[in-house]
PDB file of C-alpha atoms in Angstrom:
ATOM      1  CA  MET A  27    -106.965 -13.200 -65.259  1.00 92.00           C
ATOM      2  CA  MET A  28    -108.039 -12.403 -68.981  1.00 92.00           C
ATOM      3  CA  THR A  29    -108.295  -8.556 -70.113  1.00 93.00           C
ATOM      4  CA  GLU A  30    -111.525  -7.299 -71.573  1.00 96.00           C
ATOM      5  CA  ILE A  31    -111.846  -7.335 -75.369  1.00 98.00           C
ATOM      6  CA  LEU A  32    -109.534  -5.379 -77.155  1.00 98.00           C
ATOM      7  CA  TYR A  33    -108.991  -4.756 -80.576  1.00 98.00           C
ATOM      8  CA  LYS A  34    -105.982  -5.090 -83.028  1.00 98.00           C
ATOM      9  CA  TYR A  35    -106.737  -2.935 -86.319  1.00 97.00           C
ATOM     10  CA  ARG A  36    -105.192  -4.315 -89.167  1.00 97.00           C
ATOM     11  CA  SER A  37    -104.856  -3.529 -92.761  1.00 96.00           C
ATOM     12  CA  LEU A  38    -105.276  -6.976 -95.329  1.00 96.00           C
ATOM     13  CA  GLN A  39    -102.478  -5.679 -97.565  1.00 94.00           C
ATOM     14  CA  ASN A  40    -100.331  -7.952 -96.319  1.00 93.00           C
ATOM     15  CA  PHE A  41    -102.453 -10.950 -95.930  1.00 94.00           C
ATOM     16  CA  LYS A  42     -99.806 -13.296 -94.780  1.00 95.00           C
ATOM     17  CA  ASN A  43     -99.520 -11.532 -91.471  1.00 96.00           C
ATOM     18  CA  PHE A  44    -103.372 -11.803 -91.119  1.00 96.00           C
ATOM     19  CA  VAL A  45    -103.250 -15.591 -91.750  1.00 96.00           C
ATOM     20  CA  ASP A  46    -100.234 -15.873 -89.172  1.00 97.00           C
ATOM     21  CA  ILE A  47    -102.138 -13.950 -86.144  1.00 97.00           C
ATOM     22  CA  ILE A  48    -105.393 -16.357 -86.645  1.00 97.00           C
ATOM     23  CA  LEU A  49    -103.100 -19.622 -87.134  1.00 96.00           C
ATOM     24  CA  LYS A  50    -101.062 -19.096 -84.536  1.00 97.00           C
ATOM     25  CA  ASN A  51    -103.059 -16.993 -81.978  1.00 98.00           C
ATOM     26  CA  ARG A  52    -100.424 -14.390 -81.687  1.00 98.00           C
ATOM     27  CA  LEU A  53     -99.691 -10.550 -82.122  1.00 98.00           C
ATOM     28  CA  TRP A  54     -96.174  -9.004 -83.371  1.00 97.00           C
ATOM     29  CA  ALA A  55     -94.491  -7.108 -80.456  1.00 97.00           C
ATOM     30  CA  SER A  56     -92.771  -4.002 -82.158  1.00 95.00           C
ATOM     31  CA  LYS A  57     -90.030  -1.905 -80.799  1.00 94.00           C
ATOM     32  CA  TYR A  58     -91.003   1.724 -79.789  1.00 90.00           C
ATOM     33  CA  LYS A  59     -88.734   3.067 -82.685  1.00 88.00           C
ATOM     34  CA  ASN A  60     -91.015   1.635 -84.991  1.00 89.00           C
ATOM     35  CA  LEU A  61     -94.285   2.972 -83.808  1.00 85.00           C
ATOM     36  CA  ASN A  62     -96.290   6.190 -85.955  1.00 79.00           C
ATOM     37  CA  ASP A  63     -96.040   8.484 -83.551  1.00 81.00           C
ATOM     38  CA  PRO A  64     -92.363  10.283 -83.416  1.00 80.00           C
ATOM     39  CA  MET A  65     -92.994  11.606 -79.925  1.00 84.00           C
ATOM     40  CA  GLU A  66     -92.624   7.921 -78.677  1.00 86.00           C
ATOM     41  CA  GLY A  67     -90.419   7.180 -75.651  1.00 88.00           C
ATOM     42  CA  GLN A  68     -89.617  10.902 -74.761  1.00 89.00           C
ATOM     43  CA  TYR A  69     -89.443  12.287 -71.737  1.00 87.00           C
ATOM     44  CA  TYR A  70     -88.327  15.430 -69.924  1.00 85.00           C
ATOM     45  CA  TYR A  71     -85.530  15.971 -67.421  1.00 81.00           C
ATOM     46  CA  GLN A  72     -83.694  18.975 -65.731  1.00 72.00           C
ATOM     47  CA  ASP A  73     -79.857  19.352 -66.121  1.00 68.00           C
ATOM     48  CA  GLY A  74     -78.338  18.000 -62.686  1.00 68.00           C
ATOM     49  CA  GLU A  75     -81.894  15.845 -62.040  1.00 70.00           C
ATOM     50  CA  LEU A  76     -81.167  13.066 -64.198  1.00 80.00           C
ATOM     51  CA  ASN A  77     -77.306  11.883 -64.749  1.00 85.00           C
ATOM     52  CA  ARG A  78     -75.849  10.762 -67.748  1.00 85.00           C
ATOM     53  CA  ASP A  79     -75.449   6.952 -66.504  1.00 88.00           C
ATOM     54  CA  ILE A  80     -79.528   6.903 -65.750  1.00 87.00           C
ATOM     55  CA  ARG A  81     -79.968   8.398 -69.478  1.00 86.00           C
ATOM     56  CA  ASN A  82     -77.810   5.393 -70.869  1.00 90.00           C
ATOM     57  CA  ARG A  83     -79.692   2.941 -68.571  1.00 90.00           C
ATOM     58  CA  LEU A  84     -83.280   4.380 -69.991  1.00 91.00           C
ATOM     59  CA  LEU A  85     -82.448   4.191 -73.301  1.00 91.00           C
ATOM     60  CA  GLU A  86     -81.055   0.678 -73.050  1.00 93.00           C
ATOM     61  CA  GLU A  87     -84.337  -0.417 -71.225  1.00 92.00           C
ATOM     62  CA  LYS A  88     -86.455   1.058 -73.814  1.00 92.00           C
ATOM     63  CA  GLY A  89     -84.782  -0.519 -76.424  1.00 91.00           C
ATOM     64  CA  THR A  90     -85.058  -4.047 -74.801  1.00 93.00           C
ATOM     65  CA  LEU A  91     -88.633  -3.587 -74.542  1.00 96.00           C
ATOM     66  CA  ARG A  92     -91.461  -4.609 -77.276  1.00 97.00           C
ATOM     67  CA  LEU A  93     -94.719  -3.536 -77.031  1.00 97.00           C
ATOM     68  CA  CYS A  94     -98.286  -4.329 -79.026  1.00 97.00           C
ATOM     69  CA  SER A  95    -100.641  -1.825 -79.215  1.00 96.00           C
ATOM     70  CA  LEU A  96    -104.502  -2.466 -78.904  1.00 98.00           C
ATOM     71  CA  SER A  97    -107.457  -0.428 -78.199  1.00 98.00           C
ATOM     72  CA  LYS A  98    -110.412  -0.451 -75.735  1.00 98.00           C
ATOM     73  CA  VAL A  99    -112.688   0.552 -78.863  1.00 97.00           C
ATOM     74  CA  ARG A 100    -113.904  -1.169 -81.746  1.00 96.00           C
ATOM     75  CA  ASP A 101    -115.981   1.542 -83.569  1.00 94.00           C
ATOM     76  CA  ASN A 102    -113.596   4.480 -83.552  1.00 93.00           C
ATOM     77  CA  GLN A 103    -114.021   5.990 -87.560  1.00 93.00           C
ATOM     78  CA  LEU A 104    -110.409   7.404 -87.394  1.00 93.00           C
ATOM     79  CA  MET A 105    -108.714   4.225 -86.115  1.00 95.00           C
ATOM     80  CA  TRP A 106    -110.633   2.239 -88.925  1.00 96.00           C
ATOM     81  CA  SER A 107    -109.339   4.898 -91.429  1.00 94.00           C
ATOM     82  CA  HIS A 108    -105.874   4.855 -90.249  1.00 92.00           C
ATOM     83  CA  TYR A 109    -105.135   1.324 -89.648  1.00 95.00           C
ATOM     84  CA  THR A 110    -107.300  -0.758 -91.982  1.00 96.00           C
ATOM     85  CA  ASN A 111    -106.532   1.072 -95.047  1.00 96.00           C
ATOM     86  CA  GLY A 112    -109.467   3.112 -95.346  1.00 94.00           C
ATOM     87  CA  GLN A 113    -111.858   0.292 -93.782  1.00 96.00           C
ATOM     88  CA  ARG A 114    -110.776  -2.611 -96.178  1.00 97.00           C
ATOM     89  CA  GLY A 115    -109.443  -4.404 -93.217  1.00 97.00           C
ATOM     90  CA  VAL A 116    -110.525  -5.589 -89.791  1.00 98.00           C
ATOM     91  CA  ALA A 117    -110.436  -5.383 -86.042  1.00 98.00           C
ATOM     92  CA  ILE A 118    -109.470  -8.547 -84.139  1.00 98.00           C
ATOM     93  CA  GLY A 119    -110.993  -8.841 -80.998  1.00 98.00           C
ATOM     94  CA  LEU A 120    -109.032 -10.532 -78.568  1.00 98.00           C
ATOM     95  CA  ARG A 121    -108.141 -10.896 -74.936  1.00 98.00           C
ATOM     96  CA  ILE A 122    -104.792 -11.273 -73.268  1.00 98.00           C
ATOM     97  CA  ASP A 123    -103.628 -13.180 -70.057  1.00 97.00           C
ATOM     98  CA  GLU A 124    -102.786 -10.616 -67.835  1.00 96.00           C
ATOM     99  CA  ASN A 125    -100.745 -13.286 -65.662  1.00 96.00           C
ATOM    100  CA  LEU A 126     -98.664 -13.850 -68.709  1.00 96.00           C
ATOM    101  CA  PHE A 127     -97.809 -10.450 -69.849  1.00 97.00           C
ATOM    102  CA  ASN A 128     -97.695  -6.556 -68.519  1.00 97.00           C
ATOM    103  CA  VAL A 129    -100.594  -5.112 -69.902  1.00 98.00           C
ATOM    104  CA  ARG A 130    -101.254  -1.177 -69.385  1.00 97.00           C
ATOM    105  CA  PRO A 131    -103.673   1.163 -70.433  1.00 97.00           C
ATOM    106  CA  ILE A 132    -101.995   4.676 -72.066  1.00 96.00           C
ATOM    107  CA  GLN A 133    -102.395   8.011 -69.878  1.00 94.00           C
ATOM    108  CA  TYR A 134    -102.756  10.826 -72.343  1.00 94.00           C
ATOM    109  CA  ASP A 135    -101.334  13.705 -70.748  1.00 87.00           C
ATOM    110  CA  GLU A 136     -97.960  15.469 -70.838  1.00 80.00           C
ATOM    111  CA  ILE A 137     -94.612  13.822 -71.791  1.00 84.00           C
ATOM    112  CA  VAL A 138     -93.303  12.205 -68.211  1.00 86.00           C
ATOM    113  CA  SER A 139     -90.490  13.820 -66.491  1.00 86.00           C
ATOM    114  CA  ILE A 140     -87.919  12.073 -64.390  1.00 86.00           C
ATOM    115  CA  ARG A 141     -85.270  12.701 -62.197  1.00 82.00           C
ATOM    116  CA  ASN A 142     -82.661  10.661 -60.709  1.00 81.00           C
ATOM    117  CA  GLN A 143     -84.392   9.591 -57.786  1.00 80.00           C
ATOM    118  CA  ASP A 144     -87.529   8.318 -60.014  1.00 80.00           C
ATOM    119  CA  PHE A 145     -85.607   5.738 -62.078  1.00 85.00           C
ATOM    120  CA  ASN A 146     -86.729   1.913 -61.102  1.00 88.00           C
ATOM    121  CA  ASP A 147     -87.196  -0.945 -63.071  1.00 88.00           C
ATOM    122  CA  GLN A 148     -90.392   0.088 -64.436  1.00 91.00           C
ATOM    123  CA  THR A 149     -89.672   3.339 -65.753  1.00 92.00           C
ATOM    124  CA  ALA A 150     -89.072   2.665 -68.875  1.00 93.00           C
ATOM    125  CA  THR A 151     -92.093   1.162 -69.014  1.00 95.00           C
ATOM    126  CA  GLU A 152     -93.880   4.065 -67.472  1.00 93.00           C
ATOM    127  CA  ILE A 153     -92.256   6.391 -70.098  1.00 93.00           C
ATOM    128  CA  LEU A 154     -93.552   3.968 -73.108  1.00 95.00           C
ATOM    129  CA  SER A 155     -97.193   4.196 -71.336  1.00 95.00           C
ATOM    130  CA  ASP A 156     -97.658   7.641 -71.628  1.00 93.00           C
ATOM    131  CA  LYS A 157     -98.877   9.670 -74.895  1.00 91.00           C
ATOM    132  CA  LEU A 158    -100.071  13.116 -75.647  1.00 89.00           C
ATOM    133  CA  GLU A 159    -103.431  13.957 -75.361  1.00 91.00           C
ATOM    134  CA  VAL A 160    -103.932  14.219 -79.290  1.00 90.00           C
ATOM    135  CA  TRP A 161    -103.801  10.540 -79.291  1.00 91.00           C
ATOM    136  CA  ASN A 162    -106.345   9.899 -76.488  1.00 94.00           C
ATOM    137  CA  TYR A 163    -109.228   9.044 -79.523  1.00 95.00           C
ATOM    138  CA  GLU A 164    -107.582   5.586 -79.524  1.00 95.00           C
ATOM    139  CA  GLU A 165    -108.085   4.528 -76.034  1.00 97.00           C
ATOM    140  CA  GLU A 166    -104.953   2.593 -76.355  1.00 97.00           C
ATOM    141  CA  VAL A 167    -103.716  -0.218 -74.351  1.00 98.00           C
ATOM    142  CA  ARG A 168    -100.062  -1.765 -74.509  1.00 97.00           C
ATOM    143  CA  VAL A 169     -98.963  -5.173 -73.720  1.00 98.00           C
ATOM    144  CA  PHE A 170     -95.054  -5.022 -73.164  1.00 97.00           C
ATOM    145  CA  VAL A 171     -92.524  -7.916 -73.501  1.00 97.00           C
ATOM    146  CA  ARG A 172     -88.858  -8.371 -73.129  1.00 94.00           C
ATOM    147  CA  ASP A 173     -86.935 -11.160 -75.069  1.00 89.00           C
ATOM    148  CA  GLN A 174     -89.724 -12.039 -77.559  1.00 94.00           C
ATOM    149  CA  ASN A 175     -91.304 -10.780 -80.755  1.00 96.00           C
ATOM    150  CA  PHE A 176     -94.944 -11.987 -80.023  1.00 97.00           C
ATOM    151  CA  ILE A 177     -97.667 -11.891 -77.712  1.00 97.00           C
ATOM    152  CA  GLU A 178    -100.064 -14.559 -77.133  1.00 98.00           C
ATOM    153  CA  ILE A 179    -103.631 -14.032 -77.684  1.00 98.00           C
ATOM    154  CA  ASN A 180    -107.165 -15.384 -77.433  1.00 98.00           C
ATOM    155  CA  ILE A 181    -109.455 -14.381 -80.345  1.00 98.00           C
ATOM    156  CA  GLU A 182    -112.825 -13.883 -79.952  1.00 98.00           C
ATOM    157  CA  GLU A 183    -114.242 -11.920 -82.954  1.00 98.00           C
ATOM    158  CA  ILE A 184    -113.108 -10.413 -86.191  1.00 98.00           C
ATOM    159  CA  ILE A 185    -114.762  -7.187 -87.162  1.00 98.00           C
ATOM    160  CA  THR A 186    -114.623  -6.308 -91.341  1.00 97.00           C
ATOM    161  CA  GLY A 187    -114.258  -3.235 -92.193  1.00 96.00           C
ATOM    162  CA  ILE A 188    -117.412  -1.034 -94.276  1.00 95.00           C
ATOM    163  CA  ALA A 189    -115.251  -0.932 -97.383  1.00 96.00           C
ATOM    164  CA  MET A 190    -113.980  -4.568 -97.402  1.00 97.00           C
ATOM    165  CA  SER A 191    -114.686  -6.309-100.986  1.00 96.00           C
ATOM    166  CA  ASN A 192    -116.734  -9.268-101.038  1.00 96.00           C
ATOM    167  CA  ALA A 193    -113.891 -11.277-102.382  1.00 96.00           C
ATOM    168  CA  ASP A 194    -111.647 -10.309 -99.210  1.00 96.00           C
ATOM    169  CA  PHE A 195    -114.633 -10.944 -97.098  1.00 97.00           C
ATOM    170  CA  GLY A 196    -115.040 -14.353 -98.255  1.00 96.00           C
ATOM    171  CA  LEU A 197    -111.593 -15.134 -97.864  1.00 96.00           C
ATOM    172  CA  VAL A 198    -111.847 -14.109 -94.490  1.00 97.00           C
ATOM    173  CA  LYS A 199    -114.847 -15.848 -93.805  1.00 97.00           C
ATOM    174  CA  GLU A 200    -113.202 -19.144 -94.925  1.00 96.00           C
ATOM    175  CA  LEU A 201    -110.204 -18.692 -93.052  1.00 96.00           C
ATOM    176  CA  ILE A 202    -111.786 -18.315 -89.922  1.00 97.00           C
ATOM    177  CA  GLU A 203    -114.471 -21.023 -90.366  1.00 96.00           C
ATOM    178  CA  LYS A 204    -111.573 -23.463 -91.220  1.00 96.00           C
ATOM    179  CA  VAL A 205    -109.151 -22.341 -88.588  1.00 96.00           C
ATOM    180  CA  ASN A 206    -111.481 -21.776 -85.758  1.00 96.00           C
ATOM    181  CA  PRO A 207    -115.324 -21.568 -86.258  1.00 96.00           C
ATOM    182  CA  ASN A 208    -115.580 -20.160 -82.298  1.00 96.00           C
ATOM    183  CA  ILE A 209    -114.334 -16.554 -83.705  1.00 97.00           C
ATOM    184  CA  LYS A 210    -117.304 -14.770 -84.372  1.00 97.00           C
ATOM    185  CA  ILE A 211    -117.307 -12.795 -87.619  1.00 97.00           C
ATOM    186  CA  ILE A 212    -118.999  -9.198 -87.339  1.00 96.00           C
ATOM    187  CA  LYS A 213    -119.759  -6.551 -90.264  1.00 93.00           C
ATOM    188  CA  ALA A 214    -118.735  -3.177 -89.118  1.00 91.00           C
ATOM    189  CA  GLU A 215    -121.554  -1.735 -90.714  1.00 87.00           C
ATOM    190  CA  THR A 216    -123.891  -3.411 -88.208  1.00 83.00           C
ATOM    191  CA  PHE A 217    -122.850  -1.047 -85.459  1.00 80.00           C
ATOM    192  CA  MET A 218    -121.281   1.832 -87.309  1.00 78.00           C
ATOM    193  CA  ASN A 219    -123.164   4.726 -89.135  1.00 62.00           C
ATOM    194  CA  ASN A 220    -121.982   5.394 -92.252  1.00 49.00           C
TER     195      ASN A 220
END
């Protein structure tokens, strides 16, 4: 079963990475330590409620997971500003096969509390599926993998930023038309207020 269309906001500053996404229909899965939220992967526990062995296993489990952050929304001004080099980049509309990947929406609430009896093989994923409410504007969905660096995707659309230069737009359009003309190219200005 395929997900709804999700969005990966990208700058074009490293054009090679964008070309890789389009040519190979894949996205990089990062380690949680490389994400931009310093609270990523944090959890609470009370002394005596989580022994050192479980804390070490959790650290190891979180370290083996890789993830890709996506968004349910294509028109969030903050996302465009933060992740696309001031609206000069793109939002890639894509779908993920949920039969192949663990896809989870982020829960925006308090940091997770863990006790010994709560620990199972999904605890690390659950911790990394929870963020503080301040991030809720991202409407994030995460794709989790182990033992692989990339996630296969089906690209449906490329949305170009309002501030994208004509030269970059021409290059993106030409690339898409040559590699996969079934991908729709949409200008963000057609649905976002300036």
